[in-house]
Structures are given as structure tokens and as C-alpha cells.
Amino acid sequence: MSGDAKVIGAIEDRFDEVLTPEAIAFVADLQRKFGPRRTELLARRRDRRAQAVADGRLDFLEETKEIREDTSWQVAPPADLTDRRVEITGPTEKKMLVNALNSGAKVFMSDFEDASTPTWHNKVQGQINLTDAIERRIDFETAEGKSYKLKDTVATLMPRPRGWHLPEKHVLVDDEPMSGGLFDFGLFFFHNAQRLLDKGTRPYFYLPKMESHLEARLWNDVFVHAQDALGVPQGTIRATVLIETIPAAFEMDEILYELRDHSYGLNAGRWDYLFSMIKTFRERGEEYLLPDRNSVTMTAPFMSAYANLVVQTCHKRGAFAMGGMAAFIPSRKDAEVNRVALEKVQADKEREAKAGFDGTWVAHPDLVATAMKEFDAVLGDKPNQIDKQRPDLTVTADDLLATDKTPGEQTAVGLRNNIDVGIRYLEAWLRGNGAVAIHNLMEDAATAEISRSQVWQWVHNDVTLADTGDQVTVELVRKVADDVTAEIRSELGDEAYDQGRWAEAREVFEEVALADDFVDFLTLPAYDRL
């Protein structure tokens, strides 16, 4: 407790190492200084979306045209981490940490956001685990005798705090829940900034879910204040921004500009980008209707335009351009499943490397070698290809919004898959697991968001399914949900099913997929159930 900052979460073993009075005072100070602007910017998101719906489109900002057209400014040059050709992602759980750090990837994006259920235990234990990893004291042995030990050379840690929209209800500042992102960032920075500097590196971060350069400006102001407060040199922090919302795609230059002294590039966060496209234009009817989620690939014209613009924008400013996720989990039983999936992963990573990306994401250690091979073929001994400019490329607003050129159909198979994956993911999330293996894919909240938003869009736009001729209605969705949950019960058996949180998961899914008013993020009502 510090002044009017109260920790109301349970204090478990070693939590006192993280939740020190000084650390709580630090994060409370961040909340008081920056919380009001965060609230204003979240309200601005709603106003901007309303305008986009009314206009039927988004466009590049006229008021920031000068920043986009000024060719003179650059972000800060790369620091000690110059080779990011493969990055692995996952939660901050201890076993995942050791495996990811040992995977051969250059970076481990250790996730406090979409791959982590925001239970109090996960958030605080995750901080303990990251500090233990930095100090190389995270080695452990399981009850079965399996040993987990860090190798001599490990990936660079790059935590991802929660987005601006998520609260941390277990810490009250002046009787209000504080920002989850400020809590995650603040605790990590307070405890580890000097540790990392002493080891010859620095604190790196990934920043999710932003929708405007003003939100990037807020993060930059947080960084400046935090560095001053702890006596850390300005520019020490470096952060990569995920371009995973459609409004942010129109402000890439501006986002880099706002963070330029702390910028480490942009990432094509493609799954959340699909969710954002659906969410933003959900009432606009056929012009923004997408086919089945699984048929929307990076070769779709609007996705290809977005990826190319990430590369062009970043390299023009001397910044890293990071590619998207390969979510496949290799099967231990089915060699044919592996062969087909690995061919797709290989083709995806080859396309990214040749397009100019400096690195890419994988979700499983077994994919590191496949991704590394494709980037090695293009990069060779070079640490990156920031020098690969794309002056020939022109991406217009129409290109970024060309969803109507996406091949594919809306089908009963796609509807069932959305409902099935959505319910399966939410059940695991409610039990505290935010990174979930479903049908040989590592799914996080982004997949559940696409799934439920697509169901909402199809229901509210009277979509007729191409393969059955059925219209997507609330009743049809509930009937498919009946079939899905019956199948899951059959898979698990009655006892295991009843011990899970399946009924609750279905309730949450239907709440966020079928309600008249679209819920901005499914994690918000689900958080109330933790």
C-alpha cells in the first residue's frame, strides 16, 4: 500500500518481491499522471469509429500530412539488438519462458496481454518469472523429474504489457482500478531496467492495440517520465508497436514519429488486424463482409497492402519491420498434418522475408528452424534488411480497405469453426490459460475476437451461408453452439466436462457474439468472471 494506492489482490509466495511499497508508489504515480489521458483517448476511439461508420471509410490524416511527407526524420538507430529474424511469443509462465528462451529464436515476446489470462496470479507471478529469467535463476525440475535449464545463449526478453483498454482491478489508485498496461510496464521497468543495463542490454517492449498516434504519444510520455523517475538515460527504452488495428494502419508514420527516440519498429499483428477491420465496419453490410476466417490469408489484397505498407514505412524511417504469427503446433502423431502445415508456414515466411520484413513471429519452438531458414536465405550474414527501401510502392486508403476483393465465401463450416474455437478458447481462458492449443494451432485472445466478431457481423447483416443456404440467425448460432458443446462433452466425458467452465464459456461467447450492442473486447466482460 502506498498513499491512496491499495493492493487488494492476495499476497502469494514471493509476491512481496514485486509488490514492494516503492514499486507500488511508482506504478500509482504513473496512473495518476497518465490515467486521465488514457481515459480520454479511449473515448476518442468511440468517436472516431462512429465517424468512420458514417463515412464508410477511413483515410490518412490531413492534420499530420507534414509528418508523413517529411523525409528527413528517422527513429533512433538500432541498439544492441540488431538481429530479430525470428521471434517466439507466449505467456510468462515458467516452463514456457525456459523453452522460449532456449528455442534459438532471437527474441521472446513474453506476453502479459492476449496470450495471458489477466488473473492476479498470472500478472504478478509473471513479473517474478521474468526477473528470475534475467538473473538466470529460473531453472527448475518438475515433480516427474524433468529438468528445465537456461542455455548459455538465450533469446532477448521483450515483454508486452496489456493494451490501453484493459484495467488491473487488484490495484486501486484513489479508489479506482488502475491501467493494466501501466501496471505491467511499470513493475517490469521498476525492477529490471537497471538489471538489464548492468548486463549490457536494455528494456525492450511490445506495445499492443493502439488506434492512433496520440496513444503512441501517451506511451512515449510514460517512457520519458519513467526514465527520469528512476534516473535512467532518456532513449534507454525501445518499443515495437503492433499495427493490429485498422485505424493505426493509417497512422504508421505518425506512430513512429511520436515514439522516435524509443522506437524499435512496427509489427504486422495480423490476427487482431482482421478483428479490428470487422469491428470497425461491422454495420456496413456487404462492402466490409469477409469470408470464413480461415480463408483470409496475407495474400488477400487488403492484407497484402497493409503488410507492404508496414515494410515501406518502417524502412523509410530506419526502423524494424516485423512479420506476423505462425500459430501452427506440430503434431506428435500425424506426420501428414505436419507436412501440409509446415509447407504453409515455409511459404508464409518466405513471402515475408522477400517482401522486406526484418523478422517474423512463431508460436512454437519447433517452428523456429523453419522460419529461420527462410530469413537466413534472404538476409545471409546481414542482421536485418532495413536498407531495403520500397520507393516503388504506393498504398492508398482504398487499397487498405479493399475487403470486397477477398476471395472466399461465408460457409456453415466457417460458422461452426468460429463457434467451436471461440467456446474452447474462452473455457481455457476462464481457467487462467490465455495461450491455448486448439486443432493444432496455438490460439490467443485475437482468434476468439475474430471468431465472435465475425459471428456478430454475419447475424447482423443477414448473411446467407454459401454451402447450406441457411441465413445466419441468433437461433442458428445457438443450435450450432448446442452441437459444439455436445461434441466437446463427448470428447471429454461427462466428469471432465462438468469440472470445466464450459457452460460459462458458452454464456460469455453468446454475450459477445449475439448481443445487440457490440462489446469492444470480449476480455472485458470475461475479466469480471475471474
Coordinates of C-alpha atoms in Angstrom, one line a residue:
M1 CA 0.0 0.0 0.0
S2 CA 1.3 3.5 -0.8
G3 CA -0.8 6.6 0.0
D4 CA -4.1 6.1 -1.8
A5 CA -2.8 3.1 -3.8
K6 CA -4.1 -0.2 -2.5
V7 CA -3.3 -3.7 -3.4
I8 CA -6.4 -5.8 -2.9
G9 CA -5.2 -9.0 -4.6
A10 CA -4.0 -11.9 -2.5
I11 CA -0.3 -12.0 -1.5
E12 CA 1.1 -15.3 -2.5
D13 CA 4.6 -16.7 -2.1
R14 CA 7.3 -14.2 -3.3
F15 CA 4.7 -11.6 -4.3
D16 CA 6.3 -9.3 -1.8
E17 CA 9.4 -9.2 -4.0
V18 CA 7.4 -7.5 -6.7
L19 CA 4.8 -5.6 -4.8
T20 CA 7.2 -3.5 -2.7
P21 CA 6.0 -0.2 -1.3
E22 CA 8.4 1.6 -3.7
A23 CA 7.2 -0.3 -6.8
I24 CA 3.5 0.3 -5.9
A25 CA 4.2 4.0 -5.4
F26 CA 5.9 4.1 -8.8
V27 CA 3.0 2.5 -10.7
A28 CA 0.5 4.6 -8.8
D29 CA 2.4 7.7 -9.9
L30 CA 2.1 6.5 -13.5
Q31 CA -1.6 6.0 -13.1
R32 CA -2.2 9.5 -11.5
K33 CA -0.1 11.3 -14.2
F34 CA -1.3 9.4 -17.3
G35 CA -4.6 7.7 -16.3
P36 CA -6.8 10.7 -17.2
R37 CA -5.3 10.9 -20.7
R38 CA -5.8 7.2 -21.2
T39 CA -9.5 7.6 -20.4
E40 CA -9.8 10.5 -22.9
L41 CA -8.1 8.5 -25.6
L42 CA -10.4 5.5 -25.1
A43 CA -13.4 7.8 -25.5
R44 CA -11.8 9.2 -28.7
R45 CA -11.7 5.7 -30.2
R46 CA -15.5 5.6 -30.0
D47 CA -15.9 9.0 -31.6
R48 CA -13.5 8.1 -34.4
R49 CA -15.2 4.8 -35.2
A50 CA -18.6 6.5 -35.3
Q51 CA -17.2 8.9 -37.9
A52 CA -15.7 6.0 -39.9
V53 CA -19.0 4.2 -40.0
A54 CA -20.8 7.4 -41.1
D55 CA -18.2 8.0 -43.8
G56 CA -18.0 4.3 -44.8
R57 CA -14.2 4.6 -44.7
L58 CA -11.0 5.7 -43.0
D59 CA -8.3 7.9 -44.6
F60 CA -4.8 9.2 -43.8
L61 CA -5.0 12.3 -41.5
E62 CA -4.8 15.7 -43.2
E63 CA -3.5 17.3 -40.0
T64 CA -0.4 15.1 -39.9
K65 CA 0.4 15.2 -43.6
E66 CA 3.5 17.2 -43.0
I67 CA 5.0 14.4 -40.8
R68 CA 4.3 11.7 -43.4
E69 CA 5.8 13.8 -46.2
D70 CA 8.9 14.9 -44.3
T71 CA 11.6 12.6 -45.5
S72 CA 14.3 13.9 -43.0
W73 CA 13.3 12.4 -39.7
Q74 CA 14.4 8.9 -38.6
V75 CA 13.8 6.8 -35.5
A76 CA 16.7 6.2 -33.1
P77 CA 19.2 3.7 -34.6
P78 CA 19.2 0.0 -33.6
A79 CA 20.9 -0.6 -30.2
D80 CA 22.4 -3.9 -29.0
L81 CA 19.6 -6.0 -30.6
T82 CA 20.1 -5.7 -34.4
D83 CA 19.1 -9.2 -35.5
R84 CA 15.4 -10.1 -34.9
R85 CA 14.9 -12.6 -37.7
V86 CA 12.8 -15.0 -35.7
E87 CA 10.8 -14.1 -32.6
I88 CA 8.8 -16.5 -30.5
T89 CA 5.7 -15.5 -28.5
G90 CA 3.9 -16.8 -25.4
P91 CA 2.8 -16.3 -21.8
T92 CA 5.2 -15.6 -18.9
E93 CA 4.6 -19.0 -17.3
K94 CA 7.9 -20.6 -16.1
K95 CA 8.0 -23.6 -18.4
M96 CA 7.2 -21.5 -21.5
L97 CA 9.8 -19.0 -20.5
V98 CA 12.6 -21.5 -20.4
N99 CA 11.6 -23.3 -23.6
A100 CA 11.1 -20.0 -25.5
L101 CA 14.4 -18.5 -24.3
N102 CA 16.2 -21.7 -25.3
S103 CA 14.4 -22.1 -28.6
G104 CA 17.0 -20.5 -30.9
A105 CA 14.8 -17.5 -31.6
K106 CA 16.4 -14.1 -31.3
V107 CA 13.6 -12.6 -29.1
F108 CA 10.9 -13.9 -26.8
M109 CA 7.9 -11.7 -26.8
S110 CA 6.8 -12.5 -23.2
D111 CA 3.1 -11.7 -23.1
F112 CA 1.1 -10.1 -20.4
E113 CA -1.7 -9.4 -22.9
D114 CA -3.5 -11.7 -25.4
A115 CA -1.7 -14.9 -24.5
S116 CA -2.2 -14.4 -20.8
T117 CA -5.4 -14.6 -18.8
P118 CA -5.2 -11.5 -16.5
T119 CA -5.6 -13.3 -13.3
W120 CA -3.9 -11.7 -10.4
H121 CA -1.6 -14.7 -10.0
N122 CA -0.6 -14.7 -13.7
K123 CA 0.2 -11.0 -13.7
V124 CA 2.4 -10.9 -10.5
Q125 CA 3.9 -14.4 -10.9
G126 CA 4.8 -13.4 -14.5
Q127 CA 6.8 -10.5 -13.2
I128 CA 8.6 -12.8 -10.8
N129 CA 9.4 -15.2 -13.6
L130 CA 10.8 -12.5 -15.9
T131 CA 13.1 -11.2 -13.2
D132 CA 14.2 -14.7 -12.4
A133 CA 15.0 -15.3 -16.1
I134 CA 17.0 -12.1 -16.3
E135 CA 19.0 -13.2 -13.3
R136 CA 19.3 -16.7 -14.7
R137 CA 17.7 -18.3 -11.6
I138 CA 14.7 -19.7 -13.3
D139 CA 15.9 -23.3 -13.7
F140 CA 13.6 -25.8 -12.1
E141 CA 12.7 -29.5 -12.0
T142 CA 9.2 -30.9 -12.3
A143 CA 7.7 -33.5 -9.9
E144 CA 8.2 -36.1 -12.6
G145 CA 12.0 -35.3 -12.6
K146 CA 12.1 -33.3 -15.9
S147 CA 14.7 -30.6 -15.8
Y148 CA 14.4 -27.1 -17.3
K149 CA 17.6 -25.1 -17.5
L150 CA 18.6 -22.0 -19.5
K151 CA 21.3 -22.4 -22.1
D152 CA 24.3 -20.1 -22.3
T153 CA 22.8 -18.1 -25.1
V154 CA 19.1 -17.2 -24.9
A155 CA 16.6 -15.1 -26.6
T156 CA 16.2 -11.4 -25.7
L157 CA 13.2 -10.7 -23.5
M158 CA 10.6 -8.3 -24.9
P159 CA 7.5 -8.1 -22.6
R160 CA 4.1 -7.0 -24.0
P161 CA 2.1 -5.1 -21.4
R162 CA -1.7 -5.0 -21.6
G163 CA -3.4 -2.6 -24.1
W164 CA -4.8 0.8 -23.0
H165 CA -8.3 -0.6 -22.7
L166 CA -7.6 -3.2 -20.0
P167 CA -7.8 -2.4 -16.3
E168 CA -6.0 -4.0 -13.3
K169 CA -8.8 -4.4 -10.7
H170 CA -6.5 -5.7 -8.0
V171 CA -4.7 -2.4 -7.6
L172 CA -6.8 0.7 -6.7
V173 CA -5.4 4.1 -7.1
D174 CA -7.6 6.7 -5.5
D175 CA -10.3 4.0 -5.2
E176 CA -10.3 3.3 -9.0
P177 CA -8.7 0.3 -10.8
M178 CA -5.5 1.3 -12.5
S179 CA -4.5 0.7 -16.1
G180 CA -3.3 -2.9 -16.7
G181 CA -0.7 -1.6 -19.2
L182 CA 0.8 0.9 -16.8
F183 CA 0.8 -1.8 -14.1
D184 CA 2.6 -4.4 -16.3
F185 CA 5.1 -1.9 -17.8
G186 CA 5.7 -0.1 -14.5
L187 CA 6.5 -3.2 -12.4
F188 CA 8.8 -4.6 -15.1
F189 CA 10.6 -1.3 -15.6
F190 CA 11.0 -0.5 -11.9
H191 CA 12.5 -3.9 -11.1
N192 CA 14.5 -4.7 -14.2
A193 CA 15.7 -1.5 -16.0
Q194 CA 18.9 -1.2 -14.1
R195 CA 19.4 -5.0 -14.1
L196 CA 19.3 -5.1 -17.9
L197 CA 21.6 -2.1 -18.3
D198 CA 24.1 -3.8 -16.0
K199 CA 24.0 -6.8 -18.3
G200 CA 24.8 -4.7 -21.3
T201 CA 21.3 -4.6 -22.8
R202 CA 18.2 -2.5 -22.1
P203 CA 14.4 -2.8 -21.5
Y204 CA 12.6 -3.7 -24.7
F205 CA 8.8 -3.7 -25.0
Y206 CA 6.0 -4.6 -27.5
L207 CA 3.0 -2.2 -27.4
P208 CA -0.4 -3.6 -28.4
K209 CA -3.8 -2.5 -29.6
M210 CA -3.1 1.2 -30.2
E211 CA -5.5 3.1 -32.5
S212 CA -3.8 6.4 -33.0
H213 CA -0.5 8.4 -32.8
L214 CA -1.9 10.1 -29.8
E215 CA -1.9 6.8 -27.9
A216 CA 1.7 6.3 -29.0
R217 CA 2.4 9.8 -27.7
L218 CA 1.0 8.8 -24.4
W219 CA 3.3 5.8 -24.2
N220 CA 6.2 8.0 -25.1
D221 CA 5.4 10.4 -22.3
V222 CA 5.2 7.5 -19.9
F223 CA 8.6 6.3 -21.0
V224 CA 10.1 9.8 -20.6
H225 CA 8.6 10.1 -17.1
A226 CA 9.6 6.6 -16.0
Q227 CA 13.2 7.0 -17.2
D228 CA 13.5 10.4 -15.3
A229 CA 11.9 9.0 -12.2
L230 CA 14.5 6.1 -12.0
G231 CA 17.4 8.1 -13.2
V232 CA 17.7 6.1 -16.4
P233 CA 19.1 7.9 -19.5
Q234 CA 16.5 9.0 -22.0
G235 CA 16.2 6.8 -25.0
T236 CA 17.1 3.7 -23.0
I237 CA 13.7 2.1 -23.5
R238 CA 13.0 0.7 -27.0
A239 CA 9.5 -0.4 -28.1
T240 CA 7.9 -2.1 -31.1
V241 CA 4.3 -1.2 -31.8
L242 CA 1.9 -3.8 -33.1
I243 CA -0.1 -2.4 -36.0
E244 CA -3.1 -4.6 -35.3
T245 CA -6.0 -2.1 -35.7
I246 CA -7.2 -0.6 -38.9
P247 CA -7.1 3.0 -37.6
A248 CA -3.4 2.6 -36.7
A249 CA -2.7 1.4 -40.3
F250 CA -3.5 4.9 -41.4
E251 CA -1.0 6.4 -38.8
M252 CA 2.1 4.3 -39.1
D253 CA 4.4 7.2 -39.8
E254 CA 2.9 9.3 -37.1
I255 CA 3.2 6.4 -34.5
L256 CA 6.9 6.0 -35.3
Y257 CA 7.3 9.8 -35.1
E258 CA 5.8 10.0 -31.7
L259 CA 8.0 7.2 -30.3
R260 CA 11.0 8.1 -32.4
D261 CA 13.5 8.3 -29.6
H262 CA 12.2 5.0 -28.2
S263 CA 11.0 3.3 -31.3
Y264 CA 12.1 -0.2 -32.4
G265 CA 9.8 -0.6 -35.3
L266 CA 6.3 -1.9 -36.2
N267 CA 4.9 -5.4 -36.3
A268 CA 2.1 -6.7 -38.6
G269 CA -0.2 -8.1 -35.9
R270 CA -2.5 -9.7 -38.5
W271 CA -5.0 -11.6 -36.4
D272 CA -6.1 -8.6 -34.3
Y273 CA -6.0 -6.6 -37.5
L274 CA -8.7 -8.8 -39.0
F275 CA -10.7 -8.4 -35.8
S276 CA -10.3 -4.6 -36.0
M277 CA -11.5 -4.5 -39.6
I278 CA -14.6 -6.4 -38.8
K279 CA -15.2 -4.5 -35.6
T280 CA -14.8 -1.1 -37.1
F281 CA -17.1 -1.6 -40.1
R282 CA -19.4 -4.2 -38.6
E283 CA -22.7 -2.5 -39.6
R284 CA -21.6 -1.5 -43.1
G285 CA -23.1 -4.6 -44.9
E286 CA -21.6 -6.3 -47.9
E287 CA -18.8 -3.8 -48.6
Y288 CA -16.9 -5.0 -45.5
L289 CA -18.1 -8.6 -45.1
L290 CA -15.3 -11.1 -45.0
P291 CA -15.4 -14.8 -46.0
D292 CA -14.6 -17.6 -43.5
R293 CA -11.9 -16.5 -41.1
N294 CA -9.5 -19.3 -42.2
S295 CA -9.7 -18.3 -45.8
V296 CA -8.5 -14.8 -45.2
T297 CA -4.7 -15.0 -45.8
M298 CA -1.9 -12.5 -46.2
T299 CA -2.3 -12.8 -49.9
A300 CA -5.8 -11.1 -49.8
P301 CA -5.3 -7.7 -51.4
F302 CA -6.2 -5.6 -48.3
M303 CA -3.9 -7.7 -46.1
S304 CA -1.0 -7.6 -48.7
A305 CA -1.3 -3.8 -48.9
Y306 CA -1.2 -3.5 -45.1
A307 CA 1.9 -5.7 -44.9
N308 CA 3.7 -3.8 -47.7
L309 CA 3.0 -0.5 -46.1
V310 CA 4.5 -1.7 -42.8
V311 CA 7.7 -2.6 -44.5
Q312 CA 7.9 0.6 -46.6
T313 CA 7.1 2.9 -43.6
C314 CA 9.5 1.3 -41.2
H315 CA 12.5 1.1 -43.6
K316 CA 12.0 4.7 -44.7
R317 CA 12.4 5.7 -41.1
G318 CA 15.3 3.3 -40.2
A319 CA 13.0 1.1 -38.1
F320 CA 12.5 -2.7 -37.9
A321 CA 9.5 -4.2 -39.8
M322 CA 8.4 -7.4 -38.1
G323 CA 6.2 -10.0 -39.8
G324 CA 3.2 -11.9 -38.5
M325 CA 2.5 -15.0 -36.5
A326 CA 2.8 -18.7 -37.5
A327 CA 0.4 -20.3 -35.0
F328 CA 0.8 -24.0 -36.1
I329 CA 1.7 -26.5 -33.4
P330 CA 3.4 -29.6 -34.8
S331 CA 1.5 -32.8 -34.1
R332 CA 3.3 -35.7 -32.3
K333 CA 1.0 -38.2 -34.0
D334 CA 0.2 -37.1 -37.6
A335 CA 3.1 -36.6 -40.0
E336 CA 0.8 -35.6 -42.8
V337 CA -0.7 -32.8 -40.8
N338 CA 2.8 -31.6 -40.1
R339 CA 3.9 -31.8 -43.7
V340 CA 0.9 -29.7 -45.0
A341 CA 1.1 -27.2 -42.2
L342 CA 4.9 -26.7 -42.4
E343 CA 4.7 -26.1 -46.2
K344 CA 2.2 -23.3 -45.5
V345 CA 4.5 -21.9 -42.7
Q346 CA 7.5 -22.1 -45.0
A347 CA 5.7 -20.3 -47.8
D348 CA 4.4 -17.6 -45.5
K349 CA 7.9 -16.9 -44.0
E350 CA 9.5 -16.9 -47.5
R351 CA 6.9 -14.4 -48.7
E352 CA 7.6 -12.1 -45.6
A353 CA 11.4 -12.3 -46.0
K354 CA 11.2 -11.5 -49.7
A355 CA 8.8 -8.7 -49.0
G356 CA 11.4 -7.0 -46.9
F357 CA 10.4 -7.9 -43.3
D358 CA 13.4 -8.0 -40.9
G359 CA 11.9 -10.9 -38.9
T360 CA 8.8 -12.8 -38.1
W361 CA 6.8 -14.5 -35.3
V362 CA 6.3 -18.1 -34.4
A363 CA 4.2 -19.6 -31.5
H364 CA 6.1 -22.9 -31.0
P365 CA 9.8 -23.7 -30.6
D366 CA 9.6 -26.4 -33.3
L367 CA 8.8 -23.7 -35.9
V368 CA 11.9 -21.6 -35.2
A369 CA 14.2 -23.6 -37.6
T370 CA 11.6 -23.4 -40.4
A371 CA 11.2 -19.6 -40.1
M372 CA 15.0 -19.1 -39.5
K373 CA 15.8 -20.9 -42.8
E374 CA 13.6 -18.6 -44.9
F375 CA 15.1 -15.4 -43.3
D376 CA 18.6 -16.8 -43.5
A377 CA 18.1 -17.4 -47.2
V378 CA 17.3 -13.7 -47.7
L379 CA 19.4 -12.0 -45.0
G380 CA 22.5 -14.2 -45.1
D381 CA 25.0 -12.6 -42.7
K382 CA 23.2 -9.3 -42.5
P383 CA 21.3 -8.7 -39.2
N384 CA 18.3 -7.1 -41.0
Q385 CA 17.2 -5.6 -44.2
I386 CA 16.3 -2.1 -43.0
D387 CA 18.3 -0.8 -46.0
K388 CA 15.7 -2.4 -48.4
Q389 CA 13.6 0.5 -49.3
R390 CA 10.3 0.3 -51.3
P391 CA 10.1 3.7 -53.1
D392 CA 8.2 2.0 -55.9
L393 CA 5.3 1.1 -53.7
T394 CA 2.2 3.2 -53.4
V395 CA -0.5 2.1 -50.9
T396 CA -3.7 4.1 -50.9
A397 CA -6.6 4.2 -48.5
D398 CA -8.7 2.2 -51.0
D399 CA -6.0 -0.5 -51.0
L400 CA -6.1 -0.8 -47.2
L401 CA -10.0 -1.0 -47.2
A402 CA -10.4 -3.4 -50.2
T403 CA -12.0 -6.2 -48.2
D404 CA -14.5 -6.8 -51.0
K405 CA -11.7 -8.2 -53.2
T406 CA -11.0 -11.0 -50.7
P407 CA -11.7 -14.4 -52.3
G408 CA -13.8 -16.9 -50.4
E409 CA -17.3 -17.4 -49.1
Q410 CA -19.2 -17.5 -45.8
T411 CA -20.0 -21.1 -45.0
A412 CA -21.6 -23.3 -42.4
V413 CA -18.1 -24.9 -41.9
G414 CA -16.7 -21.4 -41.1
L415 CA -19.6 -20.6 -38.8
R416 CA -19.1 -23.8 -36.8
N417 CA -15.4 -23.3 -36.6
N418 CA -15.8 -19.8 -35.2
I419 CA -18.2 -21.0 -32.5
D420 CA -16.2 -24.1 -31.7
V421 CA -12.9 -22.2 -31.4
G422 CA -14.5 -19.3 -29.5
I423 CA -16.0 -21.5 -26.8
R424 CA -13.0 -23.8 -26.5
Y425 CA -10.7 -20.7 -26.1
L426 CA -12.9 -19.0 -23.6
E427 CA -13.2 -22.1 -21.4
A428 CA -9.4 -22.3 -21.1
W429 CA -9.2 -18.5 -20.6
L430 CA -11.6 -18.6 -17.7
R431 CA -9.4 -21.3 -16.1
G432 CA -6.4 -19.0 -16.3
N433 CA -4.8 -20.2 -19.6
G434 CA -4.6 -17.5 -22.3
A435 CA -2.4 -19.5 -24.8
V436 CA -4.5 -22.5 -25.9
A437 CA -3.7 -25.3 -28.2
I438 CA -6.9 -25.9 -30.4
H439 CA -6.9 -28.1 -33.5
N440 CA -3.0 -27.9 -33.9
L441 CA -2.9 -24.1 -33.6
M442 CA -1.8 -22.0 -30.7
E443 CA -4.6 -19.6 -30.2
D444 CA -4.7 -16.4 -28.1
A445 CA -7.5 -13.9 -27.5
A446 CA -7.1 -12.5 -31.0
T447 CA -8.6 -15.6 -32.6
A448 CA -11.5 -15.6 -30.2
E449 CA -12.1 -12.0 -31.0
I450 CA -12.1 -12.6 -34.8
S451 CA -14.4 -15.6 -34.3
R452 CA -17.1 -13.9 -32.2
S453 CA -17.0 -10.6 -34.2
Q454 CA -17.5 -12.5 -37.4
V455 CA -20.5 -14.3 -36.0
W456 CA -21.9 -10.9 -34.8
Q457 CA -21.3 -9.4 -38.2
W458 CA -23.0 -12.3 -40.1
V459 CA -26.0 -12.3 -37.8
H460 CA -26.5 -8.5 -38.0
N461 CA -26.0 -8.4 -41.8
D462 CA -28.3 -11.3 -42.7
V463 CA -25.6 -13.4 -44.2
T464 CA -26.7 -16.5 -46.1
L465 CA -24.3 -19.4 -46.0
A466 CA -22.9 -20.5 -49.4
D467 CA -22.8 -24.2 -48.7
T468 CA -26.2 -24.7 -47.0
G469 CA -28.3 -21.7 -48.0
D470 CA -29.1 -21.0 -44.3
Q471 CA -29.4 -17.5 -43.1
V472 CA -27.2 -16.8 -40.0
T473 CA -29.6 -16.0 -37.2
V474 CA -29.4 -16.0 -33.4
E475 CA -31.3 -19.3 -33.4
L476 CA -28.9 -20.9 -35.9
V477 CA -25.8 -19.8 -33.8
R478 CA -27.4 -21.3 -30.7
K479 CA -28.2 -24.5 -32.4
V480 CA -24.6 -24.8 -33.7
A481 CA -23.4 -24.0 -30.1
D482 CA -25.6 -26.9 -28.9
D483 CA -23.9 -29.2 -31.3
V484 CA -20.4 -27.9 -30.5
T485 CA -20.8 -28.3 -26.7
A486 CA -22.3 -31.7 -27.1
E487 CA -19.3 -32.8 -29.2
I488 CA -16.9 -31.4 -26.6
R489 CA -18.8 -33.3 -23.8
S490 CA -18.5 -36.5 -25.9
E491 CA -14.7 -35.9 -26.4
L492 CA -14.0 -35.2 -22.7
G493 CA -16.6 -37.4 -20.9
D494 CA -19.2 -36.1 -18.5
E495 CA -17.0 -35.8 -15.5
A496 CA -14.2 -33.8 -17.1
Y497 CA -16.7 -31.6 -18.9
D498 CA -18.6 -30.8 -15.7
Q499 CA -15.4 -30.0 -13.9
G500 CA -14.6 -27.4 -16.6
R501 CA -16.2 -24.0 -17.2
W502 CA -17.9 -24.9 -20.4
A503 CA -21.4 -23.5 -19.6
E504 CA -19.8 -20.2 -18.5
A505 CA -17.6 -20.1 -21.7
R506 CA -20.7 -20.5 -23.8
E507 CA -22.5 -17.8 -21.9
V508 CA -19.6 -15.4 -22.5
F509 CA -19.4 -16.3 -26.2
E510 CA -23.1 -15.7 -26.8
E511 CA -22.9 -12.5 -24.8
V512 CA -20.2 -11.1 -27.0
A513 CA -21.3 -12.7 -30.3
L514 CA -25.1 -12.2 -30.2
A515 CA -25.8 -9.1 -28.0
D516 CA -27.4 -6.2 -29.9
D517 CA -24.7 -3.9 -28.7
F518 CA -21.2 -5.0 -29.8
V519 CA -18.8 -5.4 -26.9
D520 CA -15.5 -3.7 -27.8
F521 CA -13.3 -6.5 -26.3
L522 CA -14.5 -9.9 -25.1
T523 CA -11.8 -9.8 -22.4
L524 CA -13.7 -7.0 -20.6
P525 CA -16.9 -8.9 -19.6
A526 CA -14.8 -12.1 -19.2
Y527 CA -12.5 -10.3 -16.8
D528 CA -15.5 -9.8 -14.5
R529 CA -15.8 -13.5 -14.1
L530 CA -12.2 -14.1 -12.9

